XYZ file of C-alpha atoms in Angstrom:
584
model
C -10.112 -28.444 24.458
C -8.812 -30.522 26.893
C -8.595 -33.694 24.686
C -4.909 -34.044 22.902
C -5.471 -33.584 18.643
C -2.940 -33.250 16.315
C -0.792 -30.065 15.078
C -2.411 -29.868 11.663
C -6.159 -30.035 13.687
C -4.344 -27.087 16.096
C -3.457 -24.919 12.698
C -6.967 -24.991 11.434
C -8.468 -24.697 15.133
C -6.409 -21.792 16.155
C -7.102 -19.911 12.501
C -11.038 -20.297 13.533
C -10.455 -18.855 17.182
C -9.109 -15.864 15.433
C -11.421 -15.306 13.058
C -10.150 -16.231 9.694
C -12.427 -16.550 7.023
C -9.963 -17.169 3.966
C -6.779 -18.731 3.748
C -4.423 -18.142 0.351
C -2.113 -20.859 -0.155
C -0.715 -23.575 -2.430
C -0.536 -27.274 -0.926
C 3.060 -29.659 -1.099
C 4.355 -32.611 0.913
C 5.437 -30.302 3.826
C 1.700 -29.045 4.841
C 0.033 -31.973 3.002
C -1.680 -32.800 6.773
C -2.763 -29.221 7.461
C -4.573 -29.276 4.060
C -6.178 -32.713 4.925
C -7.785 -30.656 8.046
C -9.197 -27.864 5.796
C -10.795 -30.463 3.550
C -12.466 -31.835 6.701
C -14.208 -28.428 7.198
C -16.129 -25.541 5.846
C -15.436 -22.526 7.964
C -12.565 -21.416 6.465
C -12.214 -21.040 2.556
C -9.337 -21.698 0.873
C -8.004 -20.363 -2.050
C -5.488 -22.167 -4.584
C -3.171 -19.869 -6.008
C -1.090 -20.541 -8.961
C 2.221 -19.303 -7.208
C 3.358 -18.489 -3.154
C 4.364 -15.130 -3.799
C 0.822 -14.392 -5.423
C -0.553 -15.832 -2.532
C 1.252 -13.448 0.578
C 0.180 -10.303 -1.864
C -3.288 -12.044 -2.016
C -3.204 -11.739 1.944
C -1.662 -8.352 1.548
C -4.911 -6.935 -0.163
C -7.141 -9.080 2.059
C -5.628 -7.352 4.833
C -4.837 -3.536 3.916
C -8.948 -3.591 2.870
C -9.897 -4.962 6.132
C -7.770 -4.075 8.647
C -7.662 -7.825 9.813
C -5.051 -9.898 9.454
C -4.132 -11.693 6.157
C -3.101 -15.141 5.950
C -1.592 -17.448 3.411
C 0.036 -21.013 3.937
C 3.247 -22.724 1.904
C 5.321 -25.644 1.621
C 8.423 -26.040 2.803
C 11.883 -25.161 0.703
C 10.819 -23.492 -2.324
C 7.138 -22.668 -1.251
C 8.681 -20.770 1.847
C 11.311 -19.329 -0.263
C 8.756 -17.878 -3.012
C 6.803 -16.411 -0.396
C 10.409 -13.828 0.753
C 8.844 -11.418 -1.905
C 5.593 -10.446 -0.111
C 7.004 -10.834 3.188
C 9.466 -8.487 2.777
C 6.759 -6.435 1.057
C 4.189 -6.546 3.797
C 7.364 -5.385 6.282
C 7.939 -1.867 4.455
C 4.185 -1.252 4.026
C 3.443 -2.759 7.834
C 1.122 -4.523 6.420
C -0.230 -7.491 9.034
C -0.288 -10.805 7.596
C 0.896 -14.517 8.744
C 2.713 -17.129 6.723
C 2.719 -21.125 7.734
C 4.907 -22.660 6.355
C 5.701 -26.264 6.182
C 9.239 -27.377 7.270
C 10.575 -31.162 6.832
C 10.309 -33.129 10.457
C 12.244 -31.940 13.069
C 14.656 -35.142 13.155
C 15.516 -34.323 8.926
C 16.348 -30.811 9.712
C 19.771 -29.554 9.311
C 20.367 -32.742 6.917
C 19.379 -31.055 3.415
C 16.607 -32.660 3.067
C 14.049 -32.775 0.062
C 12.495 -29.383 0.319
C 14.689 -28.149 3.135
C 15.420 -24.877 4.150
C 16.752 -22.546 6.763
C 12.839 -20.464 6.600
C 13.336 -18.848 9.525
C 16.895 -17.358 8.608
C 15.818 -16.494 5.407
C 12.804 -14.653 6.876
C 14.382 -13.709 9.651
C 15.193 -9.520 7.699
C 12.116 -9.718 6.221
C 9.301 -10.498 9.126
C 8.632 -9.053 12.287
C 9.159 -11.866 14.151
C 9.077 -15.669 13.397
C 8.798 -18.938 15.175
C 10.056 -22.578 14.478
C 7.872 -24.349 16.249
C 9.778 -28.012 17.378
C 6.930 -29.111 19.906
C 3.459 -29.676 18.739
C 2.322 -28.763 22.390
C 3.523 -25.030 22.045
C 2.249 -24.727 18.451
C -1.310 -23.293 18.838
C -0.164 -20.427 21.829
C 2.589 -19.260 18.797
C 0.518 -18.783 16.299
C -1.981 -16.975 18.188
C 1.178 -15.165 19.456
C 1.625 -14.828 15.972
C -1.574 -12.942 15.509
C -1.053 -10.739 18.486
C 2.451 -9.103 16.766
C 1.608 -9.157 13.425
C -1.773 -6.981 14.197
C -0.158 -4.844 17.700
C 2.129 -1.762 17.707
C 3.249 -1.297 14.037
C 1.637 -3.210 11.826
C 3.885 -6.260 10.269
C 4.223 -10.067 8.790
C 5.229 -12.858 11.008
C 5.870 -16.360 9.655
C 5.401 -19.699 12.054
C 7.538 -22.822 10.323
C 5.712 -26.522 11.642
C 7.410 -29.442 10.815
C 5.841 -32.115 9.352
C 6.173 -34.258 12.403
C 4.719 -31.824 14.924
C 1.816 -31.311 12.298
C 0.784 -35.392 12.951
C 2.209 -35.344 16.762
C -0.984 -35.251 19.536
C -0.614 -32.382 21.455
C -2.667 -29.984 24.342
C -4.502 -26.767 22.529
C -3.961 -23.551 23.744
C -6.809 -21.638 23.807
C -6.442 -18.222 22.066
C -7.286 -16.167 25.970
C -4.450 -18.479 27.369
C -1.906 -17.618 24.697
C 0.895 -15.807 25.762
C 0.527 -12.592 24.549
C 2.660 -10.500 27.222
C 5.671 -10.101 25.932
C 5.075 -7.547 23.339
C 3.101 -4.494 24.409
C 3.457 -1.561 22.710
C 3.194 1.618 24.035
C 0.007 3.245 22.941
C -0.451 6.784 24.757
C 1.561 9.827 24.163
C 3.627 11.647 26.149
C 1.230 14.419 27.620
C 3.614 17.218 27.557
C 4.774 16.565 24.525
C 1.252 16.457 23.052
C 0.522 20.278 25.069
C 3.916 21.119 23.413
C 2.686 20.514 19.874
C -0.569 22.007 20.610
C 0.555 25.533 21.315
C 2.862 25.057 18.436
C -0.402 24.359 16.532
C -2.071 27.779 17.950
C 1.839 29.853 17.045
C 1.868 28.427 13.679
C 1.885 30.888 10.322
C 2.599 28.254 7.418
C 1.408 25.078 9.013
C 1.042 21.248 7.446
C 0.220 18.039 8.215
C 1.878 15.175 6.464
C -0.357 12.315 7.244
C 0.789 8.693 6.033
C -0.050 4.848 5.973
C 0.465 4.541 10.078
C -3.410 6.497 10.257
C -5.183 3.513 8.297
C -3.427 1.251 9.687
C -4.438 2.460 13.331
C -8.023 2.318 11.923
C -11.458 3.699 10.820
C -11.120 5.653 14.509
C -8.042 7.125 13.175
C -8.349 8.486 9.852
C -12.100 10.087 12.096
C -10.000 11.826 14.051
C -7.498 13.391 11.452
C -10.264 14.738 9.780
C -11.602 16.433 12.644
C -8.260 17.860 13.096
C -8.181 19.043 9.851
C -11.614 20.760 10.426
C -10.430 22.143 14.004
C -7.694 23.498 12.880
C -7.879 24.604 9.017
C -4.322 23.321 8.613
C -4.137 22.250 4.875
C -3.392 18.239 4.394
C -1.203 15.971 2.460
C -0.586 12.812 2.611
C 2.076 9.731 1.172
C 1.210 7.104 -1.086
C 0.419 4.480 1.227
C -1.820 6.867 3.346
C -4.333 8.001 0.504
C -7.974 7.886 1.492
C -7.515 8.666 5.574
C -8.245 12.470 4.803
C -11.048 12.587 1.513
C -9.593 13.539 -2.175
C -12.738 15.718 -1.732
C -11.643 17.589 0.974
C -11.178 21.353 0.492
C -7.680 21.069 2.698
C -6.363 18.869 0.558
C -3.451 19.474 -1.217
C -2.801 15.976 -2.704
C 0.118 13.758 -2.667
C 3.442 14.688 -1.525
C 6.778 13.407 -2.872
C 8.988 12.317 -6.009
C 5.367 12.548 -7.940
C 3.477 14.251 -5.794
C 1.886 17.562 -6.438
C 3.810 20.623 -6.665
C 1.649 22.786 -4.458
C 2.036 19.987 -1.699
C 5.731 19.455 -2.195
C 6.165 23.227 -2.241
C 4.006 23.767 1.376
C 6.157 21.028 3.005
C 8.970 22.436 1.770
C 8.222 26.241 3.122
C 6.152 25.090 5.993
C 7.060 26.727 9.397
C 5.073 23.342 11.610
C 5.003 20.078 10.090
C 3.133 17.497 11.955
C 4.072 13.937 10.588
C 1.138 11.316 11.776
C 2.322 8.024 10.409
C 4.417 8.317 8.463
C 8.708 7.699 8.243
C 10.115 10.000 6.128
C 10.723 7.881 3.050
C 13.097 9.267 0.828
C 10.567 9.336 -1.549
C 9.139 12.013 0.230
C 11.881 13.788 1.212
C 14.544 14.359 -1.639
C 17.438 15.124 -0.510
C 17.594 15.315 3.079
C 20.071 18.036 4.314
C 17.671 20.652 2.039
C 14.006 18.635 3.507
C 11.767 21.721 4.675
C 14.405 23.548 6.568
C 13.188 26.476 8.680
C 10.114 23.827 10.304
C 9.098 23.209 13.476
C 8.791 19.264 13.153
C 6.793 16.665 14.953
C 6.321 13.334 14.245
C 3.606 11.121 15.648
C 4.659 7.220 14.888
C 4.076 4.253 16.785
C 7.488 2.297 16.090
C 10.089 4.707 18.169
C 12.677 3.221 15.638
C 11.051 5.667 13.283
C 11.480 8.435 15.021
C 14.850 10.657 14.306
C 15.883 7.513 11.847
C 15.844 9.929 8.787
C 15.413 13.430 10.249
C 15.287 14.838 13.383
C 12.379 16.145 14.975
C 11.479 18.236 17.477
C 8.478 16.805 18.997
C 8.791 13.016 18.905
C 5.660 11.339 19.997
C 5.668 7.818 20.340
C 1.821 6.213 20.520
C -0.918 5.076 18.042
C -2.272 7.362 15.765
C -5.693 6.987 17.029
C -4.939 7.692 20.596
C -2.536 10.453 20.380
C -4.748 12.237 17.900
C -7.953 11.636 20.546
C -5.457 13.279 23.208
C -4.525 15.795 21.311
C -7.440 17.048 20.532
C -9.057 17.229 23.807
C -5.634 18.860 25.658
C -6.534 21.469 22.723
C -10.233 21.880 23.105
C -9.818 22.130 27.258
C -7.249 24.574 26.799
C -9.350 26.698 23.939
C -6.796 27.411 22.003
C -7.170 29.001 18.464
C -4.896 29.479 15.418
C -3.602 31.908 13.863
C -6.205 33.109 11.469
C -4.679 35.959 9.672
C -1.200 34.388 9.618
C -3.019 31.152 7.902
C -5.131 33.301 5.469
C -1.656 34.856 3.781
C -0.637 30.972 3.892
C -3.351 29.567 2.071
C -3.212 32.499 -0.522
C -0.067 30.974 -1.037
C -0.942 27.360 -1.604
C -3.361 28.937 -3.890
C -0.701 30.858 -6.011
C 1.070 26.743 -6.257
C -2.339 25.216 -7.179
C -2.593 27.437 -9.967
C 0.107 26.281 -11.656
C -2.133 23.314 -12.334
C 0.719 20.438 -12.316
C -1.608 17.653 -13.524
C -2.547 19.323 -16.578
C -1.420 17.446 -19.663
C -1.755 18.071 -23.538
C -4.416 15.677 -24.327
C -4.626 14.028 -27.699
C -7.677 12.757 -30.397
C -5.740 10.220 -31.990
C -3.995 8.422 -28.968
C -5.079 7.590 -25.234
C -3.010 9.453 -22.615
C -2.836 7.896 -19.720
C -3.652 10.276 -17.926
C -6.468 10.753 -19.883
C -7.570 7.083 -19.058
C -7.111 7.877 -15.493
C -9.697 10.539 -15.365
C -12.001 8.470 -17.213
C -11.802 5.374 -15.242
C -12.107 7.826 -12.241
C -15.146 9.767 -13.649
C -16.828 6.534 -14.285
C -16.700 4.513 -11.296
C -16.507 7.127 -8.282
C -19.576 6.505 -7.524
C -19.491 3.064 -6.732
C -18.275 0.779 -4.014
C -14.961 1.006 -5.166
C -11.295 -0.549 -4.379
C -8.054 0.487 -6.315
C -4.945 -1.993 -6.332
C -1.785 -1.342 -8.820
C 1.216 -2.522 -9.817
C 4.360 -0.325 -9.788
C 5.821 2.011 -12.070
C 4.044 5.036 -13.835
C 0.644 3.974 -14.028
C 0.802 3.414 -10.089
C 1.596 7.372 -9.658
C -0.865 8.094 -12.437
C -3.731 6.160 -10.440
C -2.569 7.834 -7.336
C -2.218 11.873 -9.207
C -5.775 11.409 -10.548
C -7.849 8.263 -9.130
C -9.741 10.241 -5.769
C -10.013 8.038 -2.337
C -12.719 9.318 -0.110
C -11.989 6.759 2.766
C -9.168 4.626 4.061
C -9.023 0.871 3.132
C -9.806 1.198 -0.652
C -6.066 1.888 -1.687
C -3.688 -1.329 -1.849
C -0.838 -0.664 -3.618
C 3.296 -1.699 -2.897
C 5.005 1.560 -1.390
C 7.952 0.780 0.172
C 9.581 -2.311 -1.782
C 7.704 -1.024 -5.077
C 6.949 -4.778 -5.978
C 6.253 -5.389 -9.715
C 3.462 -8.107 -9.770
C 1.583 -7.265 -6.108
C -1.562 -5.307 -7.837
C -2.993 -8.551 -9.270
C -2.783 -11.290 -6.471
C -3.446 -7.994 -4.069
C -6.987 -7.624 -6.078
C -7.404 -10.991 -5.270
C -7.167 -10.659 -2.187
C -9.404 -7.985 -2.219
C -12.230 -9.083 -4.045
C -12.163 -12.399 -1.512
C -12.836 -9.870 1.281
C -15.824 -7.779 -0.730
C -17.412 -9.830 -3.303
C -19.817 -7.386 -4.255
C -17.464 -4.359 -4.613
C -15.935 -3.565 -7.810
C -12.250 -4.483 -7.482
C -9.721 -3.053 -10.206
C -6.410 -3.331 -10.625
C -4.380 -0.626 -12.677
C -1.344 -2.024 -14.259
C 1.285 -2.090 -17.006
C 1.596 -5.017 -19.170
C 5.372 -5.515 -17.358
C 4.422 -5.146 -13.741
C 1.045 -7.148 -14.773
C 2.759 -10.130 -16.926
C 4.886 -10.874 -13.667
C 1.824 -12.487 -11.811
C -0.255 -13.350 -15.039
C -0.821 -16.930 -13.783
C -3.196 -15.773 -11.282
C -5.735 -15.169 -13.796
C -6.392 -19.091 -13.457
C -7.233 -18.502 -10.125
C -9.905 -15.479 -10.601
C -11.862 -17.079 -12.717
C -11.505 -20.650 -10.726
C -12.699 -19.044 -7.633
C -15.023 -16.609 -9.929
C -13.527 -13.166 -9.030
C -14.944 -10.322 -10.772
C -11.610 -8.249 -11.150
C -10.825 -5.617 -13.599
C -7.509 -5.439 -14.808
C -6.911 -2.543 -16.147
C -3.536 -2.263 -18.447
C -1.734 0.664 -19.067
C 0.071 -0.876 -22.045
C 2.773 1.436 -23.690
C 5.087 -1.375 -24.225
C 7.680 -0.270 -22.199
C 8.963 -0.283 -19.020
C 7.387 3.298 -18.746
C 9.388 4.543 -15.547
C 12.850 2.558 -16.557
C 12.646 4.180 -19.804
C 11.270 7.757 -18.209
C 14.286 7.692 -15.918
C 16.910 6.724 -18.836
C 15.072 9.743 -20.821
C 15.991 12.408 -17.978
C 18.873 10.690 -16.034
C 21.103 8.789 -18.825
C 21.318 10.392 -21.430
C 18.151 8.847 -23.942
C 20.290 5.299 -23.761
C 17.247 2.893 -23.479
C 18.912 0.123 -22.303
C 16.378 -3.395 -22.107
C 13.020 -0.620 -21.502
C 11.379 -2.290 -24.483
C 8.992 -4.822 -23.740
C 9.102 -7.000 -27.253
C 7.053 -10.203 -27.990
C 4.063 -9.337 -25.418
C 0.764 -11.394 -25.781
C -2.172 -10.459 -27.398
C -3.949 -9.623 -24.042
C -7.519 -10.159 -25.274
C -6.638 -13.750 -26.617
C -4.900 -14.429 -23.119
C -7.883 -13.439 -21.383
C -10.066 -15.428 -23.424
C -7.251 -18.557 -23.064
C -7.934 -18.366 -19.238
C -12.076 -18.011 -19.755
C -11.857 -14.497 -18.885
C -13.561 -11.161 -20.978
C -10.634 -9.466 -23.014
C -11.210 -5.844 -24.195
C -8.646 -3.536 -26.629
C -8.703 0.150 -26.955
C -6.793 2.183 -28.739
C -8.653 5.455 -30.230
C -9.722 7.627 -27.034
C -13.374 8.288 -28.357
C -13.935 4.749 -27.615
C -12.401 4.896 -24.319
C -15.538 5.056 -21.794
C -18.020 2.725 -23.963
C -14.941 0.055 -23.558
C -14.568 0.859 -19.698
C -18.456 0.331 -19.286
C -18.286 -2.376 -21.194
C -15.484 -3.734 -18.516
C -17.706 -2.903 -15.577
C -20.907 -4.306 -17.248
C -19.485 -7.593 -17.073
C -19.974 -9.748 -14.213
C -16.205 -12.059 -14.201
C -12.842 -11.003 -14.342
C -11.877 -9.151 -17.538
C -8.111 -7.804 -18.704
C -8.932 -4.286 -20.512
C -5.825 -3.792 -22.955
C -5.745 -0.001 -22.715
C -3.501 0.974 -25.710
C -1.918 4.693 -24.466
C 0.710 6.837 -25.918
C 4.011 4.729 -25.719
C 6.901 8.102 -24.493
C 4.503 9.844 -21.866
C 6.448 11.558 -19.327
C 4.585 10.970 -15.167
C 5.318 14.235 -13.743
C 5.819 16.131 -11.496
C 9.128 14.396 -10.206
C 11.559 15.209 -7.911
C 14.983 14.132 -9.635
C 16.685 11.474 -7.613
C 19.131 12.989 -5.285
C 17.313 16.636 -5.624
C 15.705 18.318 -2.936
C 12.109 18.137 -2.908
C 11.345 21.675 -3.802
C 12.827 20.802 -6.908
C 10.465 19.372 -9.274
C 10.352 18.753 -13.172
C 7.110 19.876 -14.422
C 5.479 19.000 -17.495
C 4.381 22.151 -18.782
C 6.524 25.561 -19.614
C 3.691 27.945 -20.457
C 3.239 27.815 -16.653
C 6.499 29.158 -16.296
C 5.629 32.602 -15.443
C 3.111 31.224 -12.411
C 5.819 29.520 -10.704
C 6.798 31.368 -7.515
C 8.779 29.458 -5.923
C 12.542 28.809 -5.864
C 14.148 25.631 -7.538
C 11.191 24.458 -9.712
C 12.337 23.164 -13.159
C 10.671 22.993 -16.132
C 11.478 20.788 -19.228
């Protein structure tokens, strides 16, 4: 385009050059001309949400289910400022999203002026990178700059602030090819030797492992190909962190489940006696690793991450390979098919007889009950009952989030969206959203508790506006089930503020906003009710009523080492093998 048009024309021009299909976002005097340009077109949908910070987690669940980039637009001042939450959550879970936000014109700033504020220093901790943009020239080659970091190297959010001014100001496009895109390129390949390193310590190996996290779906489909056919090539057993569920199948037979504070025991237990440990992205969240000076101490470790800062930040490896997940692993693989290596069979055999003698304590098992839902129980029946279909899993935070993860099965990446790193009470909702806008004809549920899920509750206005058929599917014990789980074990049974008192009657809310409400309470009733939820065809809030002082174990006690886990049941006692496990 060679003719001058304005800032706000640039915005909606530049979102088209890159693809975007859906825009979440709430309008105010700041962006007021960029939303006159999307009423003047029909390529990109837009969708009103009822609050900013619903609409960056919207983008959030656009984006982790796609693998594209997520966007959402804000006012200035307060709309900028709401919008911190999901920024800051898309950072720890390098998740890659872009926020516009409005700013007042250039010749107000610095003047507190209505709906001022400093958005870039207040976003500055919380992005990857972000741009004031003062010159309505330079504005469409940032925010396909923009585009470029938030979706290169690791994963992030970036946020571009356009004053009102440069939004009305004529200006010259920059075609997205001409953008300026130079200036960040991360490095991609890994260090050859270092990769031949770690494959003969792959062929020595007796008690191998590979720790596999969010950095393999976020390198893509390719990727989470690839670790798989290590798996296979190798027979090393799998696990995986929270935010990396679904790159190696639930189905797998090398599986050994989640690892961490509630991971499973025989998955905690084989990083923690491991003799190789091959982290592929993932950053040894302390969530993983317990206490650190006691994290798997006689292993060979070597971590494959993209972002060097990651490497040797939290422990120390001894093969650091910095490089996409998706390259490295296709190097890797070929320096160890050209030089035919092959493991150690019999030493793996004795290894996996092992992992076998952990599985069998059976950590997952619970007492189930014919008068009250367990929610674990509810777990395994929303799993047994929609496995088979085109699928996607969001969640809040707290207990039912590690419930969903112990016993809801991912047999490919992308279908997972949940809040790892900042653990964000209200994401699962507006992240369905978000979801649901990229797949309209999947089924999209959300697993919540009625705290985490009354924090966004307003977006319920905006599902069945926009006509999204989410399921949101409560967990309701009336507590703050992990608050008051922690209080139980840590401090002493003082349940200080864990009750939630005065909730709504979630069937009449539903029905308030136009949506289907459903109650259950007596577990014979429990799968008729969740058919019911999946035979309807608009959004529906399922009030699962489930036993009010359940316990989400296993769990690594904060400030423990992760070998040492509570475990829910003590007739197992006499199966437990290894050092440091706990019963209560």
């Amino acid at each position: 385009m060679t003719q001058p048009i304005t800032g706000a024309q640039m915005v909606v021009q530049a979102l088209k050059d890159q693809g975007v299909d859906v825009v979440f976002g709430y309008p105010g005097g700041a962006v007021l001309p960029i939303y006159d340009e999307i009423f003047l077109q029909n390529e990109i949908k837009h969708v009103l949400v009822r609050h900013e910070q619903a609409a960056v987690h919207a983008a959030e669940g656009y984006a982790r289910s796609t693998g594209k980039v997520g966007v959402a637009l804000v006012t200035s001042g307060p709309g900028a400022t709401n919008a911190v939450t999901g920024l800051t959550d898309a950072l720890m879970d390098s998740i890659p999203i872009i926020v516009l936000s409005g700013q007042v014109p250039t010749f107000m700033i610095g003047n507190d002026a209505f709906q001022e504020a400093d958005t870039v220093g207040i976003t500055r901790p919380c992005t990857k990178h972000n741009w004031l943009v003062k010159e309505t020239d330079a504005l469409s080659g940032v925010i396909h700059e923009a585009f470029h970091v938030a979706r290169s190297g690791r994963p992030g959010p970036v946020l571009v602030d356009i004053p009102k001014d440069v939004q009305f100001a004529a200006g010259t496009y920059t075609p997205k090819v001409k953008a300026n895109t130079s200036r960040y390129q991360p490095k991609v390949k890994g260090d050859p030797e270092m990769l031949s390193r770690l494959a003969e310590a792959i062929a020595t190996a007796k008690r191998p492992i590979i720790y596999s996290g969010g950095g393999v779906i976020n390198s893509g489909p390719a990727a989470s190909q690839l670790l798989r056919e290590l798996v296979d090539e190798t027979g090393f057993p799998i696990t995986s962190t929270l935010m990396g569920l679904g790159a190696y199948p639930a189905s797998g037979e090398k599986w050994l489940g989640m690892l961490g504070m509630h991971g499973l025991y025989e998955a905690n237990l084989a990083m923690h006696g491991c003799d190789l440990m091959i982290n592929i992205g993932a950053r040894f969240d302390d969530r993983i690793t317990g206490r650190t000076q006691d994290f798997s101490p006689n292993s060979q470790k070597a971590h494959i991450d993209i972002d060097p800062s990651s490497i040797n930040k939290v422990i120390r490896v001894d093969m650091p390979i910095i490089g996409d997940v998706g390259h490295v692993l296709e190097d890797l693989l070929r320096i160890w098919k050209s030089q035919g290596r092959k493991t150690d069979k019999a030493a793996l055999s004795k290894w996996w007889a092992q992992i076998d003698e952990w599985r069998a304590v059976k950590c997952l098992e619970f007492k189930n009950s014919d008068t009250v839902i367990k929610p674990q129980y509810a777990m395994q029946r929303l799993e047994a009952l929609t496995k088979d279909r085109d699928r996607y899993i969001c969640t809040e935070v707290g207990q039912h989030q590690m419930w969903a993860a112990q016993y809801l099965g991912f047999e490919e990446p992308n279908r997972w969206m949940t809040s790892g790193g900042l653990g964000t009470m209200g994401y699962g909702q507006p992240a369905s959203m978000g979801v649901q806008m990229a797949h309209p004809d999947a089924l999209v549920i959300n697993v919540a508790g009625e705290a985490s899920w009354l924090m966004n509750m307003q977006e319920m206005g905006t599902m069945v506006q926009y006509r999204m058929p989410v399921k949101q599917f409560i967990l309701n014990n009336e507590r703050l089930g992990m608050v008051r789980q922690w209080q139980e074990l840590l401090h002493g049974e003082r349940y200080s503020q864990s009750w939630s008192e005065a909730l709504p009657d979630f069937v009449k809310l539903a029905e308030a906003f136009g949506a289907k409400g459903i109650q259950c309470a007596d577990p014979k009733d429990l799968d008729d009710a969740i058919k019911e939820m999946l035979d309807h065809d608009g959004p529906v809030i399922f009030d699962c009523l489930v036993e009010k002082h359940e316990n989400c174990f296993p769990m690594i006690p904060s400030g423990e080492p992760h070998n040492k886990m509570l475990l829910p049941n003590a007739e197992t006692q006499n199966q437990i093998t290894a050092p440091g496990a706990v019963l209560v």
